[in-house]
GROMACS .gro file of C-alpha atoms in nm:
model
  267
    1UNK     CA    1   0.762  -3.178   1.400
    2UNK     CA    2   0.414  -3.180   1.558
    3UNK     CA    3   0.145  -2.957   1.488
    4UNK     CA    4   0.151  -2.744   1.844
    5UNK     CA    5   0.430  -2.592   1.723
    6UNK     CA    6   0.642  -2.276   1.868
    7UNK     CA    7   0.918  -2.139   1.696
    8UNK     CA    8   1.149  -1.905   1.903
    9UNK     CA    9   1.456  -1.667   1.762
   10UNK     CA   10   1.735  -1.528   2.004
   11UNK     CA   11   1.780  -1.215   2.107
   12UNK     CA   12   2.093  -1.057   2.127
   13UNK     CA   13   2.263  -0.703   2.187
   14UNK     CA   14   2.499  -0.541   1.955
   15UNK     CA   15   2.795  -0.427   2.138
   16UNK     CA   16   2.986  -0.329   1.816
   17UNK     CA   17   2.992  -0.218   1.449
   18UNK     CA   18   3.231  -0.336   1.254
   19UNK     CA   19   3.234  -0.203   0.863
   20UNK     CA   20   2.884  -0.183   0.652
   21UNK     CA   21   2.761  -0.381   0.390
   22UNK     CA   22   2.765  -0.135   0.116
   23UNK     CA   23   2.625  -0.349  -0.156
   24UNK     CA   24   2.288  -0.334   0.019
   25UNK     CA   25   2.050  -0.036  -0.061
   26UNK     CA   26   1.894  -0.031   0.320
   27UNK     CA   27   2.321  -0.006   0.475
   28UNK     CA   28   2.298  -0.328   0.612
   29UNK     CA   29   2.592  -0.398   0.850
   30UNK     CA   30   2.855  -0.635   1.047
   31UNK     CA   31   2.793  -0.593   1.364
   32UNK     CA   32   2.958  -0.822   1.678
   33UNK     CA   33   2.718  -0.928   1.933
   34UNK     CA   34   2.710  -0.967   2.291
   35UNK     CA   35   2.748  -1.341   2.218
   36UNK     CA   36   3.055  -1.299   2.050
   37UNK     CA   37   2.912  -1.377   1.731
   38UNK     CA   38   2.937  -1.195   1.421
   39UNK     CA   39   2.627  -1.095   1.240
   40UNK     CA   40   2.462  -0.913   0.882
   41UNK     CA   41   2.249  -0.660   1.096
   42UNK     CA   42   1.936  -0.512   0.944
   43UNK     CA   43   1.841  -0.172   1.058
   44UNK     CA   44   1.459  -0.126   1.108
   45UNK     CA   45   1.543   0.247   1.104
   46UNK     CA   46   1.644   0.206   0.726
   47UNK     CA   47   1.444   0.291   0.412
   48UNK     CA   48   1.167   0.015   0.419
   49UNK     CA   49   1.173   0.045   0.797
   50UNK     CA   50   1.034  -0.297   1.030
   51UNK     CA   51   0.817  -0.405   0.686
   52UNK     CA   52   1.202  -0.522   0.567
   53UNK     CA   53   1.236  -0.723   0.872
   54UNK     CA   54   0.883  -0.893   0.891
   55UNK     CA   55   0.941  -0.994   0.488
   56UNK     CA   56   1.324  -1.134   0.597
   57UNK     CA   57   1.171  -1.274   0.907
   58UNK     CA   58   0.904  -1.435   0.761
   59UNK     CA   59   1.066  -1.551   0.463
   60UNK     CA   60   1.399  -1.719   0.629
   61UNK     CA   61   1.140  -1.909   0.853
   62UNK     CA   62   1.014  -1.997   0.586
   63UNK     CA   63   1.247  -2.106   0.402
   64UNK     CA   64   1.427  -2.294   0.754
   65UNK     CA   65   1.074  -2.475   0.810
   66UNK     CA   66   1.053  -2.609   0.460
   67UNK     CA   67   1.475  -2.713   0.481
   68UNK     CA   68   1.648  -2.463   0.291
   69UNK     CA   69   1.992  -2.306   0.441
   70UNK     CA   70   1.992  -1.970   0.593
   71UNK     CA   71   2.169  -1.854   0.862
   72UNK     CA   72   2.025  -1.820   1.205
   73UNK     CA   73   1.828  -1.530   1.240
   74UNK     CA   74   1.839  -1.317   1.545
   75UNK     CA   75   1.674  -1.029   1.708
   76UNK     CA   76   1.925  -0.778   1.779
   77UNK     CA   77   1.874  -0.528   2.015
   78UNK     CA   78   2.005  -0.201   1.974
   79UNK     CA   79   2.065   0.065   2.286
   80UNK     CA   80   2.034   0.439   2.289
   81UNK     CA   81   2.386   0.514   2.332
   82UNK     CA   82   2.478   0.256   2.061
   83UNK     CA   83   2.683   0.404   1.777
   84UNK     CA   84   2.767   0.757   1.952
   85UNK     CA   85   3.112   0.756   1.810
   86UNK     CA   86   3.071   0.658   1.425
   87UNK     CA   87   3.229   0.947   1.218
   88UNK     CA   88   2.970   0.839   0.903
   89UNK     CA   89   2.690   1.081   1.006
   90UNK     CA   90   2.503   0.854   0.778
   91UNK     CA   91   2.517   0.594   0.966
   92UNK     CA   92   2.514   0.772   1.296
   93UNK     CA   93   2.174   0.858   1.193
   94UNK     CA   94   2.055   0.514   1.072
   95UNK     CA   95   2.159   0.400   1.423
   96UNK     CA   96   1.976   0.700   1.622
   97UNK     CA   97   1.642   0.557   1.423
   98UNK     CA   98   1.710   0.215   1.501
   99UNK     CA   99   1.716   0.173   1.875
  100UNK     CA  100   1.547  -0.153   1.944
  101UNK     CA  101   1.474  -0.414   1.807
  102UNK     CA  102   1.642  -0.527   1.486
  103UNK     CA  103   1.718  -0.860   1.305
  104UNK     CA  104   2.031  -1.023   1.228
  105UNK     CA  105   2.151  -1.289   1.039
  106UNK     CA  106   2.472  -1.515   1.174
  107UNK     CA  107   2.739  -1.395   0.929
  108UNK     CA  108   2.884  -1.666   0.691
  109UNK     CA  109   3.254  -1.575   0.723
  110UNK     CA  110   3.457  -1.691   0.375
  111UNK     CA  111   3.114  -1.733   0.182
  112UNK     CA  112   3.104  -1.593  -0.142
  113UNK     CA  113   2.807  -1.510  -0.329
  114UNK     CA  114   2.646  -1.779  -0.530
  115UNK     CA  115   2.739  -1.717  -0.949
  116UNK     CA  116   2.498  -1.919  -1.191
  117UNK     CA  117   2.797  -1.960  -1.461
  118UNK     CA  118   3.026  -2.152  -1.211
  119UNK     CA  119   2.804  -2.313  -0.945
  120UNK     CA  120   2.569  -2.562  -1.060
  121UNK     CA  121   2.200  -2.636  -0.880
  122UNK     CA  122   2.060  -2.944  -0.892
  123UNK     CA  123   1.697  -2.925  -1.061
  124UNK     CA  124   1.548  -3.028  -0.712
  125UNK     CA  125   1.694  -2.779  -0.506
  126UNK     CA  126   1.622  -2.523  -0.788
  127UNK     CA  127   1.221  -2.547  -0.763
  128UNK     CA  128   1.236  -2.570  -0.392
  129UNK     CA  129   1.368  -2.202  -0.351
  130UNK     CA  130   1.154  -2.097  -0.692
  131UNK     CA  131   0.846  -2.237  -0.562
  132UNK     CA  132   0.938  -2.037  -0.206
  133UNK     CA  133   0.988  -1.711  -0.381
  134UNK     CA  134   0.661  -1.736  -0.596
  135UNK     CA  135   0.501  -1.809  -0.263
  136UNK     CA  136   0.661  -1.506  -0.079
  137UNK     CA  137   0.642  -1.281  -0.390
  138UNK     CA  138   1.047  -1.243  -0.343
  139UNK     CA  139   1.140  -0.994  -0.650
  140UNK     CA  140   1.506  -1.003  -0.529
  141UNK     CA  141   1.642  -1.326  -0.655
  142UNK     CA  142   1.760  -1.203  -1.025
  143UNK     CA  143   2.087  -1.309  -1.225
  144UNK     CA  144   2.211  -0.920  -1.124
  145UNK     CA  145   2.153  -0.951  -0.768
  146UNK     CA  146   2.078  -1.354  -0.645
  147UNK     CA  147   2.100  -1.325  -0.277
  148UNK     CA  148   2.265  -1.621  -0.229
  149UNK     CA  149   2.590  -1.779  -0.092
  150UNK     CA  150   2.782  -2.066  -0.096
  151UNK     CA  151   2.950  -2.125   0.239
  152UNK     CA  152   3.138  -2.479   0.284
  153UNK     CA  153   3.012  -2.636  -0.073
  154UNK     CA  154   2.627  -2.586   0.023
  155UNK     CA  155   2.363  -2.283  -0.096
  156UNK     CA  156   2.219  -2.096   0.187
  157UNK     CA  157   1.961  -1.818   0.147
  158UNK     CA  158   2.018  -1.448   0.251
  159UNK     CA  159   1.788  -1.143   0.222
  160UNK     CA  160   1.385  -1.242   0.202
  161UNK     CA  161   1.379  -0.844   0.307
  162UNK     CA  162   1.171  -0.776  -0.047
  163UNK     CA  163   0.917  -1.032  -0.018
  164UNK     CA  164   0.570  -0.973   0.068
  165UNK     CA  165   0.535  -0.651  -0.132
  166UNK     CA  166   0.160  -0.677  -0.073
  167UNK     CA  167   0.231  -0.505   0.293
  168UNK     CA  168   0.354  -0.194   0.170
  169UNK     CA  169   0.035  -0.070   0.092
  170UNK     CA  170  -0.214  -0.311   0.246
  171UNK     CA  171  -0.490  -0.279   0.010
  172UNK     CA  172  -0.619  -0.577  -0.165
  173UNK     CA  173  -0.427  -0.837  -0.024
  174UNK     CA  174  -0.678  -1.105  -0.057
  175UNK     CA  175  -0.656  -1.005  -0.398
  176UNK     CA  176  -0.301  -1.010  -0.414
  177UNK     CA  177  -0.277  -1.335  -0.246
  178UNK     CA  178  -0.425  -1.563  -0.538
  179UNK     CA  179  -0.224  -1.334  -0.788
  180UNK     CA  180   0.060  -1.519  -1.006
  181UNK     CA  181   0.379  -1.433  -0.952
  182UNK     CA  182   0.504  -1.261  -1.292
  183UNK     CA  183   0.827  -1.131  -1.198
  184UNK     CA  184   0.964  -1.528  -1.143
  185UNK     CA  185   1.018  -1.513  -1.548
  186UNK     CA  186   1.358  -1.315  -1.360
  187UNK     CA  187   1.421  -1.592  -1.131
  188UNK     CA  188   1.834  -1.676  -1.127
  189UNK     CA  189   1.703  -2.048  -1.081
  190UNK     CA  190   1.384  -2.059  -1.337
  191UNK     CA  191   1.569  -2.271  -1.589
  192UNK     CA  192   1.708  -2.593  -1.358
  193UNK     CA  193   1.348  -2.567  -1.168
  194UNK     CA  194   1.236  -2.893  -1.371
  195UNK     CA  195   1.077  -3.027  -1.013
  196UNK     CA  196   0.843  -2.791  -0.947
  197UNK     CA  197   0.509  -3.026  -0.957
  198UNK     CA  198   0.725  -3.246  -0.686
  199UNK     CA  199   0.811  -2.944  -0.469
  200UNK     CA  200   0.455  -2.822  -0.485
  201UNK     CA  201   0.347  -3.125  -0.307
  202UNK     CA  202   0.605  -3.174  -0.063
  203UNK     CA  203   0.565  -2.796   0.027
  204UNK     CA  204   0.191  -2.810   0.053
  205UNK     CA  205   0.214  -3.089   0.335
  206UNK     CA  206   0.528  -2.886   0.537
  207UNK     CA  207   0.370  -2.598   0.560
  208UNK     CA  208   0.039  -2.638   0.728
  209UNK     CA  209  -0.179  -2.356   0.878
  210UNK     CA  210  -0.074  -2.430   1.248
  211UNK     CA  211   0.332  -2.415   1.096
  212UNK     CA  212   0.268  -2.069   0.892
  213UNK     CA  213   0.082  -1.942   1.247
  214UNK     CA  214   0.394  -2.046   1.448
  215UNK     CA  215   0.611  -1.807   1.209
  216UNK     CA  216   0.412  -1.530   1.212
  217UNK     CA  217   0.386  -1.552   1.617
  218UNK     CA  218   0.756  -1.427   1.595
  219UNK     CA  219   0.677  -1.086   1.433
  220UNK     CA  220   0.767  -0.889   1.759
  221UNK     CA  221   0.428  -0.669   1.827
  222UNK     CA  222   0.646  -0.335   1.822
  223UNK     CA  223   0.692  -0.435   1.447
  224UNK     CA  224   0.336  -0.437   1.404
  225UNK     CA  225   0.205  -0.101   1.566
  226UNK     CA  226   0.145   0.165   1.363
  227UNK     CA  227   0.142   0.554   1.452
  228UNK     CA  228  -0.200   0.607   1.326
  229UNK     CA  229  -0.449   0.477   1.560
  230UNK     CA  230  -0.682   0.480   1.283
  231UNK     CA  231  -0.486   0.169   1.142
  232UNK     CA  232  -0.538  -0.191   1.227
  233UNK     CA  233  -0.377  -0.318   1.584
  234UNK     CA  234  -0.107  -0.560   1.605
  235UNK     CA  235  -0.291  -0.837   1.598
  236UNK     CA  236  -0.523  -0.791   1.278
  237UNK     CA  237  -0.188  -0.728   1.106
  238UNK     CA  238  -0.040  -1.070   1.240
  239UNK     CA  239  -0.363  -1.225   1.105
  240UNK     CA  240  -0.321  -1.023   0.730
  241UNK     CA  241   0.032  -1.237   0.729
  242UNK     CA  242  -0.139  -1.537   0.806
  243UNK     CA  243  -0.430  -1.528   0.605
  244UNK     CA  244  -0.198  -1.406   0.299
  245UNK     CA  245   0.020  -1.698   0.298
  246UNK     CA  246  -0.240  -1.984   0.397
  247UNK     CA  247  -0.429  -1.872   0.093
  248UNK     CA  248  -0.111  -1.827  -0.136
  249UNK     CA  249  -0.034  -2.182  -0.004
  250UNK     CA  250  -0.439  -2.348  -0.029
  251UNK     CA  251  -0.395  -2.180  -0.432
  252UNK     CA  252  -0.014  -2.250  -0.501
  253UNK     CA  253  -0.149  -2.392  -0.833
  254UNK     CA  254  -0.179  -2.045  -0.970
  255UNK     CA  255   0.207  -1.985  -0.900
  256UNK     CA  256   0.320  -2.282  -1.020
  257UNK     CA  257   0.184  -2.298  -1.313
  258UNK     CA  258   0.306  -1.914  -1.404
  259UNK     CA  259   0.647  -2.003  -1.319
  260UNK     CA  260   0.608  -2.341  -1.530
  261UNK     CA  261   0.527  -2.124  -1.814
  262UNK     CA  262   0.738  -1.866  -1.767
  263UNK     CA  263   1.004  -2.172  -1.732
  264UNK     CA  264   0.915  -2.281  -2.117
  265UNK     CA  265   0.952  -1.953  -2.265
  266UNK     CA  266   1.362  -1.989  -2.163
  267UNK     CA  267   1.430  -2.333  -2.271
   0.00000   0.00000   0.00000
């Protein structure tokens, strides 16, 4: 992988929905594509709106760039006339608000999700995906809810969609950017992340400036606009994302070290 790099996601249209995902707060969905595919749909008309998809965006990037499993991520375009026919006026109405532009992740079918009393992590692969969530500020990776699978033998990564908290209000994010990350004393993994030191390295060299641009060049500008001319433009945003994670990345010290601690405290 050079440094001139471009990343590029699909695009695809949903041409059916199949059954929702219930055990998501936002209704995530199965949805069949125009590909033929199957895929976990995220709606950007649902309660955290696009800032859901630029944290699962972002964060499954991420995570591919750095060589973590996670299914492909898509855009999925949605039509007007999409979803006319669903009895569920719930969902009828979570469709009208999401013509567009969505994302999608390729649906693992058989997977089931990952349990910490039957499968077993090895101590490597455990700090890789701590480390990642103390750099994304992922609060959604707990023993009650781990957002993980295991599809053919192998861990892959689903839902980065509550990363990146610092976005929901804006303010302070330099701040917030050289902040520890507390909440990984919650962390399903915390206890066989023993590598963390290692990971901290090899993560440091990965994910280089022009790499962290290259992901954040995805964020569709639509995603970015905000109703309130007043507010920043696109492009300032796309440099906030930037600017958070080079400096989360140039300090990862601070985040390591809290989750070593927080580590010691359990065993």
């Amino acid at each position: 992988m050079t440094d001139d790099i471009q990343l590029q996601l699909r695009t695809v249209n949903v041409t059916r929905y199949v059954t929702p995902l219930r055990e998501g707060g936002s209704l995530p969905a199965i949805a069949e594509a125009d590909d033929g595919f199957l895929y976990a749909l995220k709606f950007r008309g649902a309660g955290q709106g696009v800032k859901a998809l630029i944290a699962e965006l972002i964060g499954g990037e991420l995570a591919r760039l750095v060589g973590l499993k996670i299914p492909e991520l898509v855009f999925a375009n949605l039509d007007a006339g999409f979803g006319r026919t669903e009895p569920d006026e719930e969902i009828q109405d979570l469709l009208k608000k999401s013509v567009g532009l969505n994302l999608a992740l390729h649906y693992l079918s058989g997977a089931t999700t990952y349990d910490p009393t039957v499968n077993k992590i090895d101590p490597l692969l455990a700090s890789k995906i701590v480390w990642l969530d103390c750099l994304l500020t992922n609060v959604d990776r707990t023993p009650r809810n781990t957002n993980m699978l295991m599809w053919r033998n192998e861990l892959w990564l689903i839902d980065h969609g509550a990363s990146l908290y610092f976005h929901h209000s804006w303010q302070n994010w330099q701040e917030q950017s050289l902040r520890p990350f507390v909440q990984v004393k919650d962390h399903v993994l915390l206890p066989q992340a023993a590598e963390l030191e290692q990971v901290d390295v090899a993560f440091r060299l990965l994910l280089t400036p022009e790499r962290i641009r290259a992901v954040v060049q995805l964020i569709p500008e639509e995603w970015l606009r905000s109703e309130d001319p007043a507010d920043a433009s696109p492009e300032e945003r796309r440099q906030v994302y930037f600017e958070f994670l080079t400096n989360r990345i140039s300090h990862s010290g601070i985040f390591v070290k809290e989750a070593q601690h927080a580590r010691q405290s359990l065993i």
